[in-house]
Short mmCIF file of C-alpha atoms and ligand atoms in Angstrom, two decimals:
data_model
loop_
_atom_site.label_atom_id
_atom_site.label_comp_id
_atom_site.label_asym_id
_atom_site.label_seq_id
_atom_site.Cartn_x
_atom_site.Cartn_y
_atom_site.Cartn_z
CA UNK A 1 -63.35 -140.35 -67.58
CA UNK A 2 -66.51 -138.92 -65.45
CA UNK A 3 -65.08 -135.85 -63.17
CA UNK A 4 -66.55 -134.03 -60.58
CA UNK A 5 -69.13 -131.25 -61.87
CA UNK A 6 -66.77 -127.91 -61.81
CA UNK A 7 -67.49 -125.88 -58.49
CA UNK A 8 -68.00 -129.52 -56.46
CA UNK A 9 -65.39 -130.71 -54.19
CA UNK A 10 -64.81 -133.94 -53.24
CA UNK A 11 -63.46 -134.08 -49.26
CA UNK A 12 -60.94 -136.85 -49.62
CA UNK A 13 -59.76 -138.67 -46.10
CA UNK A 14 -56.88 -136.39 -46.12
CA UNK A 15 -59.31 -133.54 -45.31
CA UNK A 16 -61.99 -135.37 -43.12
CA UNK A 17 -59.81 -134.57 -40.25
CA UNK A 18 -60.07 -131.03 -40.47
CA UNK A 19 -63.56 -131.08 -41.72
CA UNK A 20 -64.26 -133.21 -38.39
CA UNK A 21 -62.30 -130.63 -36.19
CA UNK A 22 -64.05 -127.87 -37.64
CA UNK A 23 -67.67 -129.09 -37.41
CA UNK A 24 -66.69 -129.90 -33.50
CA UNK A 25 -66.02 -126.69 -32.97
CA UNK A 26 -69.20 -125.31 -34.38
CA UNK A 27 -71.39 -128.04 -32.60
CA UNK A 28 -69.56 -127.24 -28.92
CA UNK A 29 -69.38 -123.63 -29.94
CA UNK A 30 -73.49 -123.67 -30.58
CA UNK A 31 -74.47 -126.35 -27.99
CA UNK A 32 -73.01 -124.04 -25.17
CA UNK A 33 -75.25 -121.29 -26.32
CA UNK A 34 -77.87 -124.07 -26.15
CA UNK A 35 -78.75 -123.74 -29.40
CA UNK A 36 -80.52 -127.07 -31.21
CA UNK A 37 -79.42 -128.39 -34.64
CA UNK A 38 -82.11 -128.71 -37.23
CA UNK A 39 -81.46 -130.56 -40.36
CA UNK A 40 -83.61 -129.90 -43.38
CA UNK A 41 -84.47 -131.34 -47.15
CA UNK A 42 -81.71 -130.36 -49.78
CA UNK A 43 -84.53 -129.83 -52.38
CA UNK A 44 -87.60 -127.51 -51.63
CA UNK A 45 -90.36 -126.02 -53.45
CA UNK A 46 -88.95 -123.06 -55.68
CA UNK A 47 -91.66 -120.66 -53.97
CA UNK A 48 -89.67 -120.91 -50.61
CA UNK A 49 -86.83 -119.38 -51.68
CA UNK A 50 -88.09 -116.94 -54.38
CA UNK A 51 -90.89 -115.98 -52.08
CA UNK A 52 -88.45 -115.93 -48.98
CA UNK A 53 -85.12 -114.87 -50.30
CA UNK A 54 -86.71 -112.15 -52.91
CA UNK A 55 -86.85 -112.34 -56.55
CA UNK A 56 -84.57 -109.27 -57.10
CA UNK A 57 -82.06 -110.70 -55.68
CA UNK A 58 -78.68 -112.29 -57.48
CA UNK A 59 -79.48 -115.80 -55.71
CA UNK A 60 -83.12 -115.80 -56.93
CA UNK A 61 -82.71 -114.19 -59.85
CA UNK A 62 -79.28 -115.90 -61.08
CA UNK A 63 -78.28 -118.65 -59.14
CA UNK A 64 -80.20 -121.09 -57.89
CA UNK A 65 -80.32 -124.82 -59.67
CA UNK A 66 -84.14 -125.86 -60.30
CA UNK A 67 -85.27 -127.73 -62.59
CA UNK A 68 -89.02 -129.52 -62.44
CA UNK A 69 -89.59 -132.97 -61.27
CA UNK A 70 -91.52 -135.75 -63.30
CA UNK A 71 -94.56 -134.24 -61.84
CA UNK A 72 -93.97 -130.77 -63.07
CA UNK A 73 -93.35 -129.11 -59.57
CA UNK A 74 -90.37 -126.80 -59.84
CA UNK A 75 -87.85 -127.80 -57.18
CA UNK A 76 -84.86 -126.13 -56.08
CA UNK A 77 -81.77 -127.62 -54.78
CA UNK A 78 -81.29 -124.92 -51.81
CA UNK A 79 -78.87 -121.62 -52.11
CA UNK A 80 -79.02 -121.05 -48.26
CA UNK A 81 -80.68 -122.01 -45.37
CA UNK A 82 -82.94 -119.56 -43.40
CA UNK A 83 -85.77 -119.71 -45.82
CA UNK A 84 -85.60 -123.75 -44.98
CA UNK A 85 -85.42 -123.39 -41.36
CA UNK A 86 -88.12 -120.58 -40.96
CA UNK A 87 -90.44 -123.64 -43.37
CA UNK A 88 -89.67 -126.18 -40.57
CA UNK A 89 -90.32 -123.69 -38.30
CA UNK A 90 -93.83 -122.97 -39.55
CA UNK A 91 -95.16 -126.07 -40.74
CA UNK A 92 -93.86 -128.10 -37.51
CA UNK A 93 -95.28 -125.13 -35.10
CA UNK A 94 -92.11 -124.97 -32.65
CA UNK A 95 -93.38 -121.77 -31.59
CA UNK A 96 -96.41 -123.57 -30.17
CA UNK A 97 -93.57 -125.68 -28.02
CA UNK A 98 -91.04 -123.13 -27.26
CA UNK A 99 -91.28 -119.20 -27.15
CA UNK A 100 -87.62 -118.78 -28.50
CA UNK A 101 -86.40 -121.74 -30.59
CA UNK A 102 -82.44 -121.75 -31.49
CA UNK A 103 -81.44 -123.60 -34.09
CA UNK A 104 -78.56 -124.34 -35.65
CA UNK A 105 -77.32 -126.10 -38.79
CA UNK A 106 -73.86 -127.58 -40.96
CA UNK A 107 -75.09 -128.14 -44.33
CA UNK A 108 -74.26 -128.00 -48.08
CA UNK A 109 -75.50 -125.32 -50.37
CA UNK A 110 -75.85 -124.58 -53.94
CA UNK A 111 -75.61 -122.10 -55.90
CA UNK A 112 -75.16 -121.79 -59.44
CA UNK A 113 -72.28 -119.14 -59.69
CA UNK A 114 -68.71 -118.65 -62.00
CA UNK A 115 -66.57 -120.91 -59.96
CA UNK A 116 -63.48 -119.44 -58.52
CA UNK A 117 -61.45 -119.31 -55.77
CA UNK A 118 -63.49 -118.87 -52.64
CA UNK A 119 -66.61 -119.51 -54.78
CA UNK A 120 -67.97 -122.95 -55.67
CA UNK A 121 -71.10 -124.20 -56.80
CA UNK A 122 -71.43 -126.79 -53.75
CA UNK A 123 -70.26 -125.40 -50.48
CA UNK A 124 -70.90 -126.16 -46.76
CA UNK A 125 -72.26 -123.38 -44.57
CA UNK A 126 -72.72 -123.44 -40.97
CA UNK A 127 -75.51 -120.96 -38.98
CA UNK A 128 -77.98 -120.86 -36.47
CA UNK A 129 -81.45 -118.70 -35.93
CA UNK A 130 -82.99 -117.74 -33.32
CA UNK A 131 -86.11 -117.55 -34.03
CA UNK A 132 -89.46 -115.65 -31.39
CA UNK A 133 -87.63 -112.51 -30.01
CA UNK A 134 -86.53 -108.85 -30.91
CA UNK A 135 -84.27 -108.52 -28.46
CA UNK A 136 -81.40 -106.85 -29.37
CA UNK A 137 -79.48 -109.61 -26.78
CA UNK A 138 -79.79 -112.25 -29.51
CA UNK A 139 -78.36 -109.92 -32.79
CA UNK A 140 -75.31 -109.68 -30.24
CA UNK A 141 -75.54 -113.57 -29.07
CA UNK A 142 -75.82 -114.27 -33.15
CA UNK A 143 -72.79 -111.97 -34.07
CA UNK A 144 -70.75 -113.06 -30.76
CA UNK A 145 -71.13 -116.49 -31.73
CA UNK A 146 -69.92 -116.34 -35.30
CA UNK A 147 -67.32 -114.23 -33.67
CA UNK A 148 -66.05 -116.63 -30.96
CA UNK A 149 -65.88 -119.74 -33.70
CA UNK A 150 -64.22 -118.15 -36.11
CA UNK A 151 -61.62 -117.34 -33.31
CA UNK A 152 -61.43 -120.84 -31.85
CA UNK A 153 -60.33 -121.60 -36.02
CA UNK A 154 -57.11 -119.50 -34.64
CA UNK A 155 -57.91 -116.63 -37.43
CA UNK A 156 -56.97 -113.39 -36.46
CA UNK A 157 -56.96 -111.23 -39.82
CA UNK A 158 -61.02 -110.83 -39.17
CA UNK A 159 -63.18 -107.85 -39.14
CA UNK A 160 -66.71 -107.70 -37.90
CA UNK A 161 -68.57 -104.85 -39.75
CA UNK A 162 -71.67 -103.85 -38.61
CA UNK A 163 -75.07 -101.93 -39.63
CA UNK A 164 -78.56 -101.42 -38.86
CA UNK A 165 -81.10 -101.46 -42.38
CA UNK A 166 -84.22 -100.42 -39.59
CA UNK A 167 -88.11 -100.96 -39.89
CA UNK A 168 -89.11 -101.33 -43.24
CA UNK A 169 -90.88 -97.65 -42.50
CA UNK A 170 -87.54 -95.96 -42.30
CA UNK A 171 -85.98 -97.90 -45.14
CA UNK A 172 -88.85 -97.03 -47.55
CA UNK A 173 -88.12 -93.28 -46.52
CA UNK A 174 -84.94 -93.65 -46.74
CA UNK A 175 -85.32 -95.28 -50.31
CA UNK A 176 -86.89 -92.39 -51.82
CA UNK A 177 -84.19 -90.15 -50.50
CA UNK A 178 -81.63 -92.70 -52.29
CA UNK A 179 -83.82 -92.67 -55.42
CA UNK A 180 -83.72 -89.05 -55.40
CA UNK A 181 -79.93 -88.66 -55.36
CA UNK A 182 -79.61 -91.15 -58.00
CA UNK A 183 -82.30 -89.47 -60.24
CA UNK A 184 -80.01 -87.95 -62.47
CA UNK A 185 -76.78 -90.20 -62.44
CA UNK A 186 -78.01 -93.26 -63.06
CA UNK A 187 -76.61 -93.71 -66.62
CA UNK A 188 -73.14 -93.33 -64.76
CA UNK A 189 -73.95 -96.58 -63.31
CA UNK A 190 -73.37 -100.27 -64.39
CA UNK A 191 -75.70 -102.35 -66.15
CA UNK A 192 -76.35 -103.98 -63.24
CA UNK A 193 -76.74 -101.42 -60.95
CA UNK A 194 -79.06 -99.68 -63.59
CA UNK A 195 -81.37 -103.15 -63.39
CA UNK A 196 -81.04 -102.59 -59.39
CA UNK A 197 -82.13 -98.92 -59.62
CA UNK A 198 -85.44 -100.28 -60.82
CA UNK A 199 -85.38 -103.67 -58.57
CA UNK A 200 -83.77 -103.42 -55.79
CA UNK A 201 -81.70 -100.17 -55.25
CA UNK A 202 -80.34 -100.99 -51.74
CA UNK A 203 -78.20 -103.71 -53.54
CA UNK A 204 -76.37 -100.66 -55.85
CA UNK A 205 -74.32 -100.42 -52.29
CA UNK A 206 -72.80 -103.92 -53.05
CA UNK A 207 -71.50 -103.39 -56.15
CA UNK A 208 -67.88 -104.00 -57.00
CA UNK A 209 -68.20 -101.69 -60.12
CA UNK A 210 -65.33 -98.72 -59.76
CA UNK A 211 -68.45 -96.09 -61.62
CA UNK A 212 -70.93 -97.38 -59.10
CA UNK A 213 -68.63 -96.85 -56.25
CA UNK A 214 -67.67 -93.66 -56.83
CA UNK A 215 -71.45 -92.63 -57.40
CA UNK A 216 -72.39 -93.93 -54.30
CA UNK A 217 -69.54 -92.15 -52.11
CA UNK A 218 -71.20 -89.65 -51.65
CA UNK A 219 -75.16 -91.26 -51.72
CA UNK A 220 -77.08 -90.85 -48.07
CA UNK A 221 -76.75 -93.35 -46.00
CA UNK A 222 -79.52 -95.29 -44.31
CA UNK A 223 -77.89 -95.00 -40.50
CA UNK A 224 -78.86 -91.06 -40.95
CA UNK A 225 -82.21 -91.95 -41.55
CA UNK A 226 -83.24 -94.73 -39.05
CA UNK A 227 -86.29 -94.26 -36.98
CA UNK A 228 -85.72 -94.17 -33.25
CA UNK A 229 -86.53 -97.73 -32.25
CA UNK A 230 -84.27 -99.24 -34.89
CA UNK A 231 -81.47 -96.52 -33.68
CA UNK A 232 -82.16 -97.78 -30.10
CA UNK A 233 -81.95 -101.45 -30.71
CA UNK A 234 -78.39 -100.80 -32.72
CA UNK A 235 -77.43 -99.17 -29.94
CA UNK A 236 -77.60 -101.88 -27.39
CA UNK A 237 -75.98 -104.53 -30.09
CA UNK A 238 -73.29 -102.50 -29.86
CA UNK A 239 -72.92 -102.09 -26.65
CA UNK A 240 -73.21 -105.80 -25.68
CA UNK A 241 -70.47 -106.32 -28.70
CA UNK A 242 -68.66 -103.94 -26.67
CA UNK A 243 -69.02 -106.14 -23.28
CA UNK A 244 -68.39 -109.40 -25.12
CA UNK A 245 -64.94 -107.70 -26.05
CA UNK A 246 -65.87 -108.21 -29.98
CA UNK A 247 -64.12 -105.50 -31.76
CA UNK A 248 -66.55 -104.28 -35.10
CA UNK A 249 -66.93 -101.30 -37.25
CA UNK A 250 -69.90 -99.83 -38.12
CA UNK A 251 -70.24 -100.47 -42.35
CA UNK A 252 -73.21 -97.69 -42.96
CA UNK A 253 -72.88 -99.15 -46.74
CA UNK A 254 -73.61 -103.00 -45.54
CA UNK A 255 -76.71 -103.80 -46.98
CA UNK A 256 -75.96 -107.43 -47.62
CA UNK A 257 -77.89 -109.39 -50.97
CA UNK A 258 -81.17 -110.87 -49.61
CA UNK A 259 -84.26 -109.26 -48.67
CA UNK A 260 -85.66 -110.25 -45.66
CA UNK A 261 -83.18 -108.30 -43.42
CA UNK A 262 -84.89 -105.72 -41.01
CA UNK A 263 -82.52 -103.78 -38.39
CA UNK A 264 -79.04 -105.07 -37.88
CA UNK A 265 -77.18 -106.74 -40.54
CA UNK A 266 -73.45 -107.48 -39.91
CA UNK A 267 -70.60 -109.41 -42.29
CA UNK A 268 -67.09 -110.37 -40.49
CA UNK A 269 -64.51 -110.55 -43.48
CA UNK A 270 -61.10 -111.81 -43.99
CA UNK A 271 -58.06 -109.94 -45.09
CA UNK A 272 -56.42 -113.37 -46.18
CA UNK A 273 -58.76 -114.96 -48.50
CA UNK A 274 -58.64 -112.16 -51.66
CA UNK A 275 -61.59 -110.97 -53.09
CA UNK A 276 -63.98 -113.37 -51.85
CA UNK A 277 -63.44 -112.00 -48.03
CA UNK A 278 -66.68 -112.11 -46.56
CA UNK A 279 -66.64 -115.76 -43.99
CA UNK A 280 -70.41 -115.12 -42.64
CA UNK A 281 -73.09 -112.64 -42.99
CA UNK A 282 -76.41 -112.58 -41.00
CA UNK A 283 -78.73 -110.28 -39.25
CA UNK A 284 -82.47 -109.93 -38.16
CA UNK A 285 -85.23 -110.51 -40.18
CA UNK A 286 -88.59 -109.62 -38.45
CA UNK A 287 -90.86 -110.29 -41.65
CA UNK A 288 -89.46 -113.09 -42.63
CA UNK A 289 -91.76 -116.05 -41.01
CA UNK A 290 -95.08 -114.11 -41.90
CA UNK A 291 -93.78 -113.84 -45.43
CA UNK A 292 -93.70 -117.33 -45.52
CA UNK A 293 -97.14 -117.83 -44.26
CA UNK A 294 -96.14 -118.17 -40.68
CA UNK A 295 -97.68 -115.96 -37.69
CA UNK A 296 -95.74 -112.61 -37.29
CA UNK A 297 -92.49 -113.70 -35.70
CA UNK A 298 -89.38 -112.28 -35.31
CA UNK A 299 -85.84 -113.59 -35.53
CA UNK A 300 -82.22 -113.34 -36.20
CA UNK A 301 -79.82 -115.45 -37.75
CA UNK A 302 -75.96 -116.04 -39.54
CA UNK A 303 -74.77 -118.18 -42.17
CA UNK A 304 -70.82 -119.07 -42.45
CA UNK A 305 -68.75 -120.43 -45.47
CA UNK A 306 -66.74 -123.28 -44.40
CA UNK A 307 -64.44 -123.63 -47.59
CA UNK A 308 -63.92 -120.14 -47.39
CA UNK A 309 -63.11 -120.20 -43.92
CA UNK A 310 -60.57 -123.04 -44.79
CA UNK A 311 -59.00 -121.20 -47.06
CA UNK A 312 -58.32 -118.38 -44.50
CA UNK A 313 -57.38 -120.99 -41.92
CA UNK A 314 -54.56 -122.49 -44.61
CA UNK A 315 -53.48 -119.04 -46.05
CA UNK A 316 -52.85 -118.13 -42.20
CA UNK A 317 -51.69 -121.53 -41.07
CA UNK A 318 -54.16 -121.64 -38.34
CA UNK A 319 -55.66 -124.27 -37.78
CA UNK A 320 -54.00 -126.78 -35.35
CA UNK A 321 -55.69 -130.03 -36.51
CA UNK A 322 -54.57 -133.63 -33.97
CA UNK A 323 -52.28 -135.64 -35.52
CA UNK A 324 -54.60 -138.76 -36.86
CA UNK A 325 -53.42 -141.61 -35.09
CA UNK A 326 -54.63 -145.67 -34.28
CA UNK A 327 -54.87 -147.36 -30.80
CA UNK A 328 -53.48 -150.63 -31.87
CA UNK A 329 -51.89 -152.46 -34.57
CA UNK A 330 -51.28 -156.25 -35.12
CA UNK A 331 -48.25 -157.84 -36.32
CA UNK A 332 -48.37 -161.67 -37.04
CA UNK A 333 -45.09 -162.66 -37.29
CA UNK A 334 -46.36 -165.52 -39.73
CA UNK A 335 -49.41 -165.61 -42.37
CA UNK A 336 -50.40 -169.42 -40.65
CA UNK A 337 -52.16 -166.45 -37.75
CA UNK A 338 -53.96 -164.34 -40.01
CA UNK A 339 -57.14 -165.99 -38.55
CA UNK A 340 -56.28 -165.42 -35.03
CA UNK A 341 -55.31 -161.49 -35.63
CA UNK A 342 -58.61 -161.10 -37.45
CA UNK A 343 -59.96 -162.75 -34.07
CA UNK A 344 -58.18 -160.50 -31.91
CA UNK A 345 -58.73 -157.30 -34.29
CA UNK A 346 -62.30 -158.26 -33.98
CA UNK A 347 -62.04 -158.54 -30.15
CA UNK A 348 -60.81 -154.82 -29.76
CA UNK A 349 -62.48 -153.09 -32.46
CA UNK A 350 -66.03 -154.51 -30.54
CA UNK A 351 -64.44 -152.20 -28.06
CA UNK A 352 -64.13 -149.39 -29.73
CA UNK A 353 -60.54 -149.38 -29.61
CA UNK A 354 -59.46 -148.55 -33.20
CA UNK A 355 -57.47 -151.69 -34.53
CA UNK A 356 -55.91 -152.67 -38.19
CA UNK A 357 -53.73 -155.30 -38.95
CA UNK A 358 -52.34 -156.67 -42.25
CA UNK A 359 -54.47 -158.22 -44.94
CA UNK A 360 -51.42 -158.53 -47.88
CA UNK A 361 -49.74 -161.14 -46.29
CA UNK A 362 -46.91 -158.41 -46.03
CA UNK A 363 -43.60 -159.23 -44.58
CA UNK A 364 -42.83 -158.39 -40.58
CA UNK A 365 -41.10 -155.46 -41.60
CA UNK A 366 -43.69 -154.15 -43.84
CA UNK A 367 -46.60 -154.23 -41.04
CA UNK A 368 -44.18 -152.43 -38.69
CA UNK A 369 -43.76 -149.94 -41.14
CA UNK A 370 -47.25 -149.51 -41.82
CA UNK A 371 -47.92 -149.38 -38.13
CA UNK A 372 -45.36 -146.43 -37.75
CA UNK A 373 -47.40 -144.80 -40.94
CA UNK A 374 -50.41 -145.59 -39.04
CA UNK A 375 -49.12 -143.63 -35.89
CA UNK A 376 -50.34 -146.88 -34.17
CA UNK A 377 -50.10 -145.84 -29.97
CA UNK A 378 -49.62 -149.69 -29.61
CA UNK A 379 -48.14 -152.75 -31.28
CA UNK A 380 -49.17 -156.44 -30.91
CA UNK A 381 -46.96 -158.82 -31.94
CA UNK A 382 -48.23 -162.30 -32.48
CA UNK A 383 -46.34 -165.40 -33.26
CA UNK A 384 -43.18 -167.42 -32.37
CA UNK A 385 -41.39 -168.42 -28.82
CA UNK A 386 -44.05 -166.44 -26.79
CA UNK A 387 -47.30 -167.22 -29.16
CA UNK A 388 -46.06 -170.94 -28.34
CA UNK A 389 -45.80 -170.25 -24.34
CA UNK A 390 -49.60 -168.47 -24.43
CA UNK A 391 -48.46 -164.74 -24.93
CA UNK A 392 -48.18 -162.13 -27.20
CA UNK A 393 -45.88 -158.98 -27.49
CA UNK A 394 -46.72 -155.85 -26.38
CA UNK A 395 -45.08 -152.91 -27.73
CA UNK A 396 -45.67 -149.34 -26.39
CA UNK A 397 -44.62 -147.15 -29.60
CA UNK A 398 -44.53 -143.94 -28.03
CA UNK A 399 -41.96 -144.81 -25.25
CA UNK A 400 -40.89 -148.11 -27.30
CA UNK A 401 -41.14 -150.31 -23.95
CA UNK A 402 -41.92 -153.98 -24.34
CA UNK A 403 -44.04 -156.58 -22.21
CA UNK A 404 -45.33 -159.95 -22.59
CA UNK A 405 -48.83 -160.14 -22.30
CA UNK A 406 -50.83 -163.33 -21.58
CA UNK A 407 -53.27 -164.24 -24.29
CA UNK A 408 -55.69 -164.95 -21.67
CA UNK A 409 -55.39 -161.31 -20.54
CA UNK A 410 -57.01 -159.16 -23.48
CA UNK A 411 -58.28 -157.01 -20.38
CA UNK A 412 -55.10 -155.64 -19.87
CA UNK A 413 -54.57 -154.35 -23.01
CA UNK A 414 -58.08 -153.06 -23.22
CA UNK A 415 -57.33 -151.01 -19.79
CA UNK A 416 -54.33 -149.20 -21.50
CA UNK A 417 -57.25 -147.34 -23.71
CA UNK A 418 -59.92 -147.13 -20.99
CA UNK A 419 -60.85 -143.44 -20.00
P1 AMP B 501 -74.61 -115.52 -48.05
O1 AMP B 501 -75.72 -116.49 -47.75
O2 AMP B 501 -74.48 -115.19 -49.51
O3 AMP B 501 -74.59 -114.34 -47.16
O4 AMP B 501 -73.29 -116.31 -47.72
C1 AMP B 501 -72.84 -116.57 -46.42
C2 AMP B 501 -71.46 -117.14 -46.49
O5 AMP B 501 -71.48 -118.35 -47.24
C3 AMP B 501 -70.47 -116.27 -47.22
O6 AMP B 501 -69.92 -115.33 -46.36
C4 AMP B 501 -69.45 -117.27 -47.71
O7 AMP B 501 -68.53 -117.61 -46.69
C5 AMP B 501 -70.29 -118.48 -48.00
N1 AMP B 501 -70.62 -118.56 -49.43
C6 AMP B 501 -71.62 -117.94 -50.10
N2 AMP B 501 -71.62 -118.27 -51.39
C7 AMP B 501 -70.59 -119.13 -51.56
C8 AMP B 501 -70.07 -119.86 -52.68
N3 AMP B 501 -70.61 -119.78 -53.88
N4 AMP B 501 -68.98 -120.65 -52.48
C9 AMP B 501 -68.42 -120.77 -51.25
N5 AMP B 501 -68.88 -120.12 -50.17
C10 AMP B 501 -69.94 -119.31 -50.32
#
């Protein structure tokens, strides 16, 4: 028996409904900001993302599935989607079309990671960039809209945890400063965090290791070092947070994994998912597009877990899916009709009016039944005295009233789903 690769999910037509409520609320949510969804390639050219992501980090350096194609170009099946969207960016010159593109995107990821709860090797993110601006109006736009979507999911156990990582000036001085304090604890630290010492030594904030924790209580902290122009732009993120009525806290330790980030960075976690809490991360990322070969341009962007966010949703009982329901189902009240329901199915279901009817030559009772499964809003009943006298049976299953309809007058019954 061939299974599902661990870390993959099927999504069953149990869960479509809430994966189809969800994704509504993200495209209404994005649309009213008037941002535009882009869809990309799953596979790319492993220079994108090793160029654009950073080799130091754990998705580059750990994670990502690529393999080389018959032709011997290494390919990557993608770990996120910035890198992706800043390529389409480039190489279709939307700059040259728009000054300020917004994009946004719902699309699955990989990564090659120890599956656990929270953590799979196919998920679904959702984000958006906008991409052609420093102003500090879109970091807040970005982190208000991640904000406002996880709210519309009905989760309340969320925190939005802010920081600023400033020019890469200020970082570099700011690095030293780090290096220096570490100088002479560094075999105190993990493994890891000794390989991130050398590579990337921001990252040793991330760490879940209790020895590199406690070294780094008392490190300095980039937000005491930030050069005026960085400090300035934080300041008005905040402040339009503040006006958007978006609670945060400022996380001087938020350094998040990948590279590219310049200025604000920000995470909103859950309290009710365990150890996996983090639902979205984002921030700007001024070097990013000339990294990739693209004319300086700045931008800003978020990426959000659905799963993840599902699992909050269910451990909070939050989410208040519809009931899935039918418009109409048809009951032939012998099998001698089954081509004139198909007819009639046909007729509706060319109207969009979602119709099902029986194809087991089940007993009367048994298609009422499965109506009543099917939540069916109506019931046709076709057949006997009034099939004889030109009319069918209408039944109205939420009040259970009954008329005779006239088999000449499908418009009737069409009207009842008009609108
Ligand atoms: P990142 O691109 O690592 O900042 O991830 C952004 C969001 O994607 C996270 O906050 C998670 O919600 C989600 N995410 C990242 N990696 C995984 C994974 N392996 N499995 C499920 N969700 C993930």
């Amino acid at each position: 028996m061939i299974k599902a690769i661990t870390g993959t999910k099927d999504i069953l037509p149990s869960d479509i409904s809430k994966w189809k409520f969800v994704e509504s609320i993200i495209d209404k949510t994005m649309q009213g900001f008037n941002y535009k969804e882009v869809r990309t390639p799953v596979f790319e050219e492993t220079a994108l993302f090793s160029r654009g992501i950073g080799e130091a980090t754990d998705i580059v350096s750990k994670e990502m599935y690529t393999f080389l194609d018959k032709g011997g170009t290494s390919l990557t099946l993608r770990p996120e989607m910035t890198a992706s969207v800043v390529r389409a960016f480039i190489e279709h010159s939307l700059a040259a079309k728009q000054n300020l593109n917004k994009l946004y995107y719902i699309a699955p990821m990989f990564r090659q990671e120890r599956p656990q709860a929270g953590r799979l090797r196919q998920f679904h993110q959702f984000g958006a960039e906008a991409i052609g601006s420093t102003s500090p109006a879109l970091d807040s736009e970005i982190i208000i809209m991640a904000y406002d979507i996880l709210k519309s999911f009905g989760l309340k156990n969320i925190l939005v945890k802010i920081n600023s990582l400033g020019v890469p000036e200020s970082r570099e001085n700011y690095k030293a400063k780090l290096r220096e304090y570490l100088q002479g604890k560094v075999a105190g630290l993990s493994e890891d965090s000794r390989k991130r010492f050398e590579t990337n030594i921001l990252r040793i904030f991330d760490s879940k290791e209790e020895c590199d924790q406690k070294i780094m209580q008392d490190a300095p902290l980039l937000i005491d070092y930030l050069d005026e122009e960085s400090l300035k732009h934080f300041e008005s993120v905040k402040a339009l947070l503040k006006q958007a009525g978006v609670p945060f806290e400022i996380d001087p330790k938020l350094v998040r994994g990948l590279d590219y980030y310049t200025k604000t960075t920000f995470e909103i976690v859950s309290g009710s998912v365990g150890s996996q809490s983090a639902l979205c991360g984002g921030g700007r990322y001024d070097l990013l597009v000339e990294q990739l070969g693209g004319k300086p341009t700045p931008g800003v962007g978020f990426a959000a877990g659905i799963e993840r966010i599902l699992l909050a949703c269910e451990n909070e009982n939050s989410l208040n899916i519809p009931v899935e329901s039918i418009d109409l189902y048809i009951v032939r009240l012998d099998n001698g009709l089954q081509p004139n329901v198909f007819d009639l199915g046909l007729h509706f279901r060319r109207k969009g009016i979602t119709s099902e009817f029986d194809y087991l030559e089940r007993s009367v009772k048994a298609q009422m039944r499965e109506a009543n499964k099917l939540n069916a809003r109506y019931v046709i009943i076709l057949g006997g005295e009034e099939y004889q006298k030109g009319e069918l049976v209408l039944k109205n299953m939420l009040d259970g009233t009954q008329e005779n309809v006239s088999l000449d007058n499908m418009e009737y019954i069409a009207n009842k789903f008009a609108g």
